[in-house]
């Protein structure tokens, strides 16, 4: 009868709600190795030693994507016995603490020591985060007999050859600011001079020509020499965007045979034009990004110049190194008019832009997208359940009104 169909539909809705909650809570069954931190517990943990902290908001999609990678990082830290605690702070609950640590976006990862906090600016996956933590927990300058392992793992590193005690102290003071972001080593080599400081960038040495005792000069030189000539854009954008330089991006299809030669040209240009900041990007994976500047997949490889201050861009197809260099010079000199970029003014354009961003996010953030879909199902089912309850009570209310009207007629 009618009552049985009502019960079945209600049970189905309730079962669906339970199933959705089970899906969302499945990950919580396994005990987390990430400590939940508050203003009080952060200080307690810091008294025990350094602490890696993720500042997040539960509603943030990027935070949801980071969560399993951060758990994997915690497991690796425990397995390797690294001397660092790991935790997380919900900024919707601990907003004063987050403001105190100058958290301006979510998620933010910081390495905390008594009186110091260093931001992590790399890729938000377990492997690069672990590499960074290992650097932060190690000495500022590694004293080594052989540079082979450091050279194999780092595209850029700094090495002090045959340094005396004063030189080591000066380099340590200058390098402290870059701990975790750059690698420093000291070794002996009869083929090098005394107190010789080199930056090794993509296998090529750059010598510091100043006075090692001038810590400010050494620090400034490190800052200008610590980036690869052509870093991956998503890993280096934070650093590059703060440089104040125009950003030159080599947009490539990693699988195309033309890509290595194009990146080599961009690298060669980066070496001779230090006034510009260079990077490369996978134009297939990040097609929504490059597409904002009129670059389709079929147009790769392509060179893109962004002036983030004036919000202008320039783009051109591949060419020989001389042609690309001439074009860059003309852009820099203002001889070629740039195209403005920024928020669109029409409603349809804004909708298209947001749809492109949503599609790109969905492709690259499966976990967060799935979570969002489940939450959407929960909301819909909750509404359906409410309507079911309303439909059951509505006939009774109608009958009551009819009876009341009948009594009036009597």
Tab-separated table of C-alpha atoms in Angstrom:
chain	number	residue	atom	x	y	z
A	1	UNK	CA	0.000	0.000	0.000
A	2	UNK	CA	0.925	3.691	0.195
A	3	UNK	CA	2.430	3.326	3.685
A	4	UNK	CA	4.887	0.652	2.520
A	5	UNK	CA	6.166	2.737	-0.410
A	6	UNK	CA	6.667	5.681	1.963
A	7	UNK	CA	8.691	3.538	4.367
A	8	UNK	CA	10.803	2.057	1.567
A	9	UNK	CA	11.585	5.465	0.040
A	10	UNK	CA	12.484	6.819	3.472
A	11	UNK	CA	14.737	3.824	4.181
A	12	UNK	CA	16.452	4.242	0.831
A	13	UNK	CA	17.197	7.869	1.576
A	14	UNK	CA	18.511	7.003	5.037
A	15	UNK	CA	20.631	4.174	3.646
A	16	UNK	CA	22.053	6.491	1.013
A	17	UNK	CA	22.924	9.026	3.695
A	18	UNK	CA	24.650	6.388	5.797
A	19	UNK	CA	26.555	5.080	2.765
A	20	UNK	CA	27.761	8.571	1.864
A	21	UNK	CA	28.913	9.160	5.430
A	22	UNK	CA	30.758	5.848	5.394
A	23	UNK	CA	32.542	6.872	2.187
A	24	UNK	CA	33.574	10.208	3.688
A	25	UNK	CA	34.667	8.644	6.966
A	26	UNK	CA	36.491	5.607	5.620
A	27	UNK	CA	39.855	7.329	5.727
A	28	UNK	CA	39.362	8.131	9.404
A	29	UNK	CA	39.318	4.427	10.350
A	30	UNK	CA	43.096	4.307	10.268
A	31	UNK	CA	44.729	6.257	13.058
A	32	UNK	CA	46.318	9.421	11.745
A	33	UNK	CA	49.993	10.104	12.351
A	34	UNK	CA	49.306	13.854	12.025
A	35	UNK	CA	48.709	15.559	15.379
A	36	UNK	CA	45.797	17.999	15.720
A	37	UNK	CA	47.329	21.185	17.105
A	38	UNK	CA	45.977	24.134	19.059
A	39	UNK	CA	47.599	27.356	20.267
A	40	UNK	CA	48.577	25.642	23.525
A	41	UNK	CA	49.800	22.351	22.053
A	42	UNK	CA	51.939	24.063	19.390
A	43	UNK	CA	54.018	25.690	22.108
A	44	UNK	CA	54.256	22.424	24.025
A	45	UNK	CA	55.431	20.542	20.944
A	46	UNK	CA	57.946	23.253	20.023
A	47	UNK	CA	59.520	22.884	23.458
A	48	UNK	CA	60.282	19.276	22.462
A	49	UNK	CA	61.841	20.133	19.091
A	50	UNK	CA	61.116	21.381	15.540
A	51	UNK	CA	57.598	20.989	14.168
A	52	UNK	CA	56.128	20.724	10.684
A	53	UNK	CA	52.653	22.260	10.571
A	54	UNK	CA	49.924	22.336	7.939
A	55	UNK	CA	47.565	25.287	8.325
A	56	UNK	CA	44.284	24.542	6.566
A	57	UNK	CA	40.529	25.080	6.337
A	58	UNK	CA	38.193	22.045	6.063
A	59	UNK	CA	36.227	23.595	3.174
A	60	UNK	CA	39.350	24.246	1.052
A	61	UNK	CA	39.570	21.871	-1.996
A	62	UNK	CA	43.367	22.194	-2.183
A	63	UNK	CA	43.576	21.243	1.498
A	64	UNK	CA	41.459	18.158	0.825
A	65	UNK	CA	43.781	17.179	-2.009
A	66	UNK	CA	46.837	17.662	0.189
A	67	UNK	CA	45.463	15.582	3.092
A	68	UNK	CA	46.469	12.079	1.854
A	69	UNK	CA	49.893	13.333	0.719
A	70	UNK	CA	50.466	14.893	4.138
A	71	UNK	CA	49.502	11.609	5.825
A	72	UNK	CA	51.969	9.770	3.582
A	73	UNK	CA	54.628	12.328	4.528
A	74	UNK	CA	53.923	11.725	8.223
A	75	UNK	CA	54.395	7.984	7.732
A	76	UNK	CA	57.724	8.540	5.936
A	77	UNK	CA	58.969	10.891	8.659
A	78	UNK	CA	58.162	8.285	11.295
A	79	UNK	CA	59.734	5.456	9.296
A	80	UNK	CA	62.962	7.388	8.734
A	81	UNK	CA	63.148	8.546	12.320
A	82	UNK	CA	63.501	12.227	11.430
A	83	UNK	CA	63.725	14.541	14.420
A	84	UNK	CA	60.635	16.600	13.666
A	85	UNK	CA	57.026	16.515	14.838
A	86	UNK	CA	54.192	16.798	12.324
A	87	UNK	CA	50.774	18.287	12.882
A	88	UNK	CA	47.959	20.388	11.471
A	89	UNK	CA	45.996	23.450	12.548
A	90	UNK	CA	42.372	24.058	11.532
A	91	UNK	CA	42.350	27.810	10.960
A	92	UNK	CA	38.558	27.980	11.233
A	93	UNK	CA	39.010	26.909	14.859
A	94	UNK	CA	42.399	28.531	15.613
A	95	UNK	CA	42.200	31.789	13.665
A	96	UNK	CA	44.285	33.752	16.167
A	97	UNK	CA	47.096	31.202	15.981
A	98	UNK	CA	46.996	31.248	12.171
A	99	UNK	CA	47.138	35.039	12.056
A	100	UNK	CA	50.070	34.938	14.440
A	101	UNK	CA	51.968	32.774	11.963
A	102	UNK	CA	50.991	35.073	9.065
A	103	UNK	CA	48.922	32.438	7.248
A	104	UNK	CA	47.496	34.162	4.169
A	105	UNK	CA	46.169	31.219	2.179
A	106	UNK	CA	45.248	27.562	2.455
A	107	UNK	CA	46.945	25.232	2.711
A	108	UNK	CA	50.151	26.713	4.165
A	109	UNK	CA	52.972	24.455	5.396
A	110	UNK	CA	55.577	25.831	7.776
A	111	UNK	CA	58.633	24.389	9.501
A	112	UNK	CA	58.666	25.800	13.015
A	113	UNK	CA	61.511	26.100	15.487
A	114	UNK	CA	61.713	28.246	18.603
A	115	UNK	CA	61.630	31.809	17.294
A	116	UNK	CA	61.624	30.887	13.580
A	117	UNK	CA	59.136	29.826	10.903
A	118	UNK	CA	60.029	28.835	7.320
A	119	UNK	CA	57.378	28.463	4.600
A	120	UNK	CA	57.365	25.454	2.288
A	121	UNK	CA	56.992	26.607	-1.324
A	122	UNK	CA	57.415	23.365	-3.292
A	123	UNK	CA	55.059	20.820	-4.813
A	124	UNK	CA	52.398	19.481	-2.446
A	125	UNK	CA	53.192	15.804	-2.807
A	126	UNK	CA	54.916	13.509	-0.321
A	127	UNK	CA	58.282	13.060	-2.065
A	128	UNK	CA	59.307	16.732	-2.498
A	129	UNK	CA	57.928	17.615	0.930
A	130	UNK	CA	60.018	14.820	2.482
A	131	UNK	CA	63.147	16.046	0.682
A	132	UNK	CA	62.524	19.532	2.068
A	133	UNK	CA	62.003	18.243	5.612
A	134	UNK	CA	65.267	16.298	5.400
A	135	UNK	CA	67.072	19.479	4.405
A	136	UNK	CA	65.444	21.452	7.206
A	137	UNK	CA	66.347	18.873	9.852
A	138	UNK	CA	69.935	18.536	8.625
A	139	UNK	CA	72.853	20.952	9.073
A	140	UNK	CA	72.856	24.203	7.112
A	141	UNK	CA	76.158	23.223	5.499
A	142	UNK	CA	76.887	19.548	4.846
A	143	UNK	CA	80.555	18.639	5.277
A	144	UNK	CA	81.220	15.945	2.663
A	145	UNK	CA	84.115	14.114	1.054
A	146	UNK	CA	82.265	13.505	-2.222
A	147	UNK	CA	79.775	15.765	-3.996
A	148	UNK	CA	78.353	13.044	-6.267
A	149	UNK	CA	75.199	12.382	-4.227
A	150	UNK	CA	74.420	16.087	-3.806
A	151	UNK	CA	74.985	16.743	-7.508
A	152	UNK	CA	72.717	13.848	-8.479
A	153	UNK	CA	69.822	15.047	-6.316
A	154	UNK	CA	69.999	18.810	-6.843
A	155	UNK	CA	69.905	20.879	-10.008
A	156	UNK	CA	71.345	23.803	-8.047
A	157	UNK	CA	73.633	23.674	-5.015
A	158	UNK	CA	76.403	25.729	-3.431
A	159	UNK	CA	79.806	24.381	-2.480
A	160	UNK	CA	82.640	25.909	-0.483
A	161	UNK	CA	86.028	24.445	-1.393
A	162	UNK	CA	88.884	24.376	1.100
A	163	UNK	CA	87.117	26.751	3.485
A	164	UNK	CA	88.724	27.829	6.740
A	165	UNK	CA	86.753	28.343	9.960
A	166	UNK	CA	85.959	32.007	9.237
A	167	UNK	CA	84.699	31.185	5.749
A	168	UNK	CA	82.451	28.399	7.091
A	169	UNK	CA	80.998	30.702	9.735
A	170	UNK	CA	80.338	33.472	7.192
A	171	UNK	CA	78.680	31.086	4.721
A	172	UNK	CA	76.607	29.569	7.520
A	173	UNK	CA	75.328	33.002	8.524
A	174	UNK	CA	74.464	33.916	4.928
A	175	UNK	CA	72.921	30.519	4.136
A	176	UNK	CA	70.670	30.305	7.217
A	177	UNK	CA	67.923	32.303	5.482
A	178	UNK	CA	67.817	29.771	2.622
A	179	UNK	CA	67.839	26.571	4.633
A	180	UNK	CA	65.372	24.117	3.161
A	181	UNK	CA	65.223	26.028	-0.123
A	182	UNK	CA	68.875	25.654	-1.181
A	183	UNK	CA	71.600	23.082	-0.559
A	184	UNK	CA	75.025	24.025	0.815
A	185	UNK	CA	78.098	21.807	1.071
A	186	UNK	CA	81.737	22.159	2.029
A	187	UNK	CA	84.555	19.909	0.871
A	188	UNK	CA	88.260	19.837	0.110
A	189	UNK	CA	89.741	19.632	-3.359
A	190	UNK	CA	93.388	20.258	-4.226
A	191	UNK	CA	92.282	21.415	-7.656
A	192	UNK	CA	90.407	24.405	-6.209
A	193	UNK	CA	91.682	27.490	-4.416
A	194	UNK	CA	91.239	28.284	-0.735
A	195	UNK	CA	87.809	29.600	0.356
A	196	UNK	CA	86.386	29.131	-3.159
A	197	UNK	CA	82.581	29.470	-3.163
A	198	UNK	CA	80.723	28.218	-6.232
A	199	UNK	CA	77.091	27.953	-7.272
A	200	UNK	CA	76.515	24.852	-9.399
A	201	UNK	CA	73.547	25.521	-11.693
A	202	UNK	CA	72.583	22.744	-14.082
A	203	UNK	CA	76.143	21.429	-13.857
A	204	UNK	CA	77.755	24.787	-14.626
A	205	UNK	CA	79.810	26.637	-11.969
A	206	UNK	CA	79.377	30.299	-11.063
A	207	UNK	CA	81.997	31.726	-8.713
A	208	UNK	CA	81.369	34.261	-5.984
A	209	UNK	CA	83.787	37.107	-6.712
A	210	UNK	CA	83.347	39.171	-3.544
A	211	UNK	CA	84.597	39.036	0.025
A	212	UNK	CA	83.311	36.005	1.933
A	213	UNK	CA	83.428	38.018	5.161
A	214	UNK	CA	80.715	40.291	3.723
A	215	UNK	CA	77.698	38.241	4.786
A	216	UNK	CA	75.232	40.655	3.161
A	217	UNK	CA	76.985	40.372	-0.204
A	218	UNK	CA	77.131	36.580	0.040
A	219	UNK	CA	73.436	36.429	0.935
A	220	UNK	CA	72.515	38.646	-2.025
A	221	UNK	CA	74.584	36.511	-4.404
A	222	UNK	CA	72.977	33.302	-3.123
A	223	UNK	CA	69.535	34.811	-3.660
A	224	UNK	CA	70.261	35.592	-7.313
A	225	UNK	CA	71.951	32.250	-8.040
A	226	UNK	CA	69.803	29.711	-6.208
A	227	UNK	CA	67.143	29.046	-8.865
A	228	UNK	CA	67.614	26.696	-11.834
A	229	UNK	CA	67.899	28.448	-15.159
A	230	UNK	CA	64.585	26.925	-16.273
A	231	UNK	CA	62.566	25.619	-13.278
A	232	UNK	CA	59.168	23.951	-13.519
A	233	UNK	CA	56.616	26.755	-13.228
A	234	UNK	CA	54.215	25.176	-10.728
A	235	UNK	CA	57.086	24.512	-8.299
A	236	UNK	CA	58.747	27.917	-8.634
A	237	UNK	CA	55.917	30.352	-9.350
A	238	UNK	CA	55.815	31.706	-5.798
A	239	UNK	CA	59.507	32.566	-5.885
A	240	UNK	CA	59.459	33.896	-9.447
A	241	UNK	CA	56.370	36.054	-8.974
A	242	UNK	CA	58.052	37.880	-6.084
A	243	UNK	CA	61.182	38.651	-8.098
A	244	UNK	CA	59.645	41.696	-9.779
A	245	UNK	CA	60.969	40.466	-13.130
A	246	UNK	CA	59.020	39.757	-16.285
A	247	UNK	CA	58.339	36.026	-16.430
A	248	UNK	CA	59.334	34.087	-19.563
A	249	UNK	CA	57.625	30.686	-19.822
A	250	UNK	CA	58.566	27.941	-22.270
A	251	UNK	CA	55.253	26.145	-22.884
A	252	UNK	CA	55.890	22.626	-24.166
A	253	UNK	CA	54.359	19.246	-24.851
A	254	UNK	CA	56.675	16.926	-22.870
A	255	UNK	CA	56.111	14.076	-25.329
A	256	UNK	CA	56.819	16.117	-28.465
A	257	UNK	CA	60.263	15.624	-30.084
A	258	UNK	CA	60.674	19.406	-30.404
A	259	UNK	CA	60.436	20.048	-26.650
A	260	UNK	CA	64.063	19.326	-25.545
A	261	UNK	CA	65.497	21.677	-28.177
A	262	UNK	CA	63.008	24.403	-27.294
A	263	UNK	CA	63.803	24.134	-23.581
A	264	UNK	CA	67.525	24.227	-24.416
A	265	UNK	CA	67.006	27.527	-26.270
A	266	UNK	CA	65.081	28.948	-23.320
A	267	UNK	CA	67.838	27.830	-20.942
A	268	UNK	CA	70.490	29.479	-23.108
A	269	UNK	CA	68.488	32.723	-23.101
A	270	UNK	CA	68.068	32.541	-19.313
A	271	UNK	CA	71.856	32.435	-18.866
A	272	UNK	CA	72.414	35.655	-20.810
A	273	UNK	CA	69.329	37.630	-19.652
A	274	UNK	CA	69.364	37.539	-15.839
A	275	UNK	CA	67.050	40.563	-15.762
A	276	UNK	CA	64.229	38.192	-16.804
A	277	UNK	CA	62.866	35.199	-14.862
A	278	UNK	CA	62.511	31.952	-16.829
A	279	UNK	CA	60.495	28.771	-16.308
A	280	UNK	CA	58.893	25.960	-18.289
A	281	UNK	CA	55.401	24.472	-18.095
A	282	UNK	CA	53.691	21.336	-19.373
A	283	UNK	CA	51.237	22.886	-21.823
A	284	UNK	CA	49.212	19.675	-22.037
A	285	UNK	CA	48.672	19.174	-18.310
A	286	UNK	CA	48.156	22.902	-17.758
A	287	UNK	CA	46.233	23.567	-20.967
A	288	UNK	CA	43.630	25.679	-19.137
A	289	UNK	CA	46.401	27.982	-17.902
A	290	UNK	CA	48.182	28.469	-21.232
A	291	UNK	CA	44.844	28.650	-23.020
A	292	UNK	CA	44.090	31.906	-21.193
A	293	UNK	CA	46.819	33.445	-23.326
A	294	UNK	CA	45.607	32.074	-26.656
A	295	UNK	CA	47.959	29.066	-26.744
A	296	UNK	CA	46.293	25.836	-27.885
A	297	UNK	CA	47.792	22.362	-27.609
A	298	UNK	CA	48.446	22.319	-31.359
A	299	UNK	CA	50.513	25.516	-31.056
A	300	UNK	CA	53.142	24.030	-28.700
A	301	UNK	CA	55.985	24.741	-28.194
A	302	UNK	CA	55.344	28.409	-27.530
A	303	UNK	CA	57.069	31.160	-25.613
A	304	UNK	CA	54.963	33.258	-23.232
A	305	UNK	CA	56.012	36.446	-21.443
A	306	UNK	CA	54.004	37.705	-18.469
A	307	UNK	CA	54.295	41.114	-16.859
A	308	UNK	CA	52.446	40.433	-13.623
A	309	UNK	CA	52.647	44.045	-12.490
A	310	UNK	CA	51.071	45.583	-15.579
A	311	UNK	CA	48.984	42.458	-16.326
A	312	UNK	CA	50.221	42.196	-19.893
A	313	UNK	CA	51.335	39.190	-21.912
A	314	UNK	CA	53.167	38.409	-25.139
A	315	UNK	CA	53.335	35.071	-26.971
A	316	UNK	CA	55.145	33.722	-30.022
A	317	UNK	CA	55.825	30.394	-31.669
A	318	UNK	CA	59.130	28.544	-31.809
A	319	UNK	CA	62.083	29.914	-33.735
A	320	UNK	CA	65.858	29.766	-33.649
A	321	UNK	CA	67.667	31.084	-30.589
A	322	UNK	CA	68.626	34.364	-32.267
A	323	UNK	CA	65.032	35.087	-33.327
A	324	UNK	CA	63.701	34.333	-29.865
A	325	UNK	CA	66.384	36.499	-28.284
A	326	UNK	CA	65.589	39.416	-30.587
A	327	UNK	CA	61.885	39.046	-29.854
A	328	UNK	CA	62.499	39.019	-26.100
A	329	UNK	CA	64.643	42.133	-26.403
A	330	UNK	CA	61.859	43.927	-28.275
A	331	UNK	CA	59.310	42.898	-25.644
A	332	UNK	CA	61.551	44.103	-22.843
A	333	UNK	CA	62.200	47.406	-24.611
A	334	UNK	CA	58.477	48.025	-25.054
A	335	UNK	CA	58.696	47.847	-28.857
A	336	UNK	CA	55.974	45.198	-29.064
A	337	UNK	CA	52.562	45.966	-27.609
A	338	UNK	CA	51.374	43.487	-24.998
A	339	UNK	CA	47.846	42.134	-24.535
A	340	UNK	CA	46.037	42.797	-21.269
A	341	UNK	CA	44.924	39.892	-19.130
A	342	UNK	CA	42.797	39.722	-16.023
A	343	UNK	CA	39.149	39.347	-14.996
A	344	UNK	CA	36.735	39.263	-17.938
A	345	UNK	CA	34.038	41.906	-18.108
A	346	UNK	CA	31.138	39.971	-19.651
A	347	UNK	CA	29.012	37.447	-17.785
A	348	UNK	CA	29.413	34.778	-20.498
A	349	UNK	CA	33.195	35.207	-20.503
A	350	UNK	CA	33.330	34.904	-16.708
A	351	UNK	CA	31.214	31.738	-16.847
A	352	UNK	CA	33.475	30.213	-19.514
A	353	UNK	CA	36.585	31.080	-17.503
A	354	UNK	CA	35.177	29.527	-14.309
A	355	UNK	CA	34.055	26.398	-16.184
A	356	UNK	CA	37.561	25.991	-17.589
A	357	UNK	CA	39.076	26.339	-14.117
A	358	UNK	CA	36.576	23.858	-12.642
A	359	UNK	CA	37.281	21.345	-15.432
A	360	UNK	CA	41.024	21.702	-14.936
A	361	UNK	CA	40.682	21.304	-11.160
A	362	UNK	CA	38.516	18.197	-11.599
A	363	UNK	CA	41.074	16.588	-13.915
A	364	UNK	CA	43.988	17.186	-11.558
A	365	UNK	CA	42.274	16.789	-8.162
A	366	UNK	CA	40.243	13.613	-8.313
A	367	UNK	CA	40.023	13.098	-4.539
A	368	UNK	CA	38.767	16.593	-3.782
A	369	UNK	CA	36.301	16.480	-6.697
A	370	UNK	CA	34.915	13.138	-5.486
A	371	UNK	CA	34.539	14.556	-1.991
A	372	UNK	CA	32.639	17.529	-3.397
A	373	UNK	CA	30.309	15.237	-5.359
A	374	UNK	CA	29.598	13.151	-2.255
A	375	UNK	CA	28.831	16.302	-0.269
A	376	UNK	CA	26.489	17.410	-3.051
A	377	UNK	CA	24.703	14.043	-2.883
A	378	UNK	CA	24.362	14.452	0.885
A	379	UNK	CA	22.705	17.851	0.473
A	380	UNK	CA	20.302	16.564	-2.209
A	381	UNK	CA	19.362	13.501	-0.151
A	382	UNK	CA	18.812	15.637	2.935
A	383	UNK	CA	16.401	17.830	0.967
A	384	UNK	CA	14.655	14.735	-0.394
A	385	UNK	CA	14.254	13.339	3.123
A	386	UNK	CA	12.777	16.620	4.316
A	387	UNK	CA	10.306	16.655	1.417
A	388	UNK	CA	9.304	13.070	2.194
A	389	UNK	CA	8.468	14.046	5.777
A	390	UNK	CA	6.512	17.071	4.573
A	391	UNK	CA	4.490	14.960	2.110
A	392	UNK	CA	3.502	12.560	4.923
A	393	UNK	CA	2.221	15.312	7.204
A	394	UNK	CA	0.530	17.405	4.524
A	395	UNK	CA	-2.586	15.173	4.014
A	396	UNK	CA	-3.291	15.157	7.750
A	397	UNK	CA	-3.206	18.952	7.819
A	398	UNK	CA	-5.626	19.109	4.860
A	399	UNK	CA	-8.022	16.711	6.629
A	400	UNK	CA	-7.912	18.868	9.754
A	401	UNK	CA	-8.835	21.953	7.714
A	402	UNK	CA	-11.756	20.131	6.031
A	403	UNK	CA	-13.088	18.980	9.410
A	404	UNK	CA	-12.814	22.532	10.778
A	405	UNK	CA	-14.726	23.961	7.799
A	406	UNK	CA	-17.404	21.255	8.231
A	407	UNK	CA	-17.870	22.205	11.892
A	408	UNK	CA	-18.348	25.849	10.866
A	409	UNK	CA	-21.080	24.826	8.406
A	410	UNK	CA	-22.825	22.856	11.138
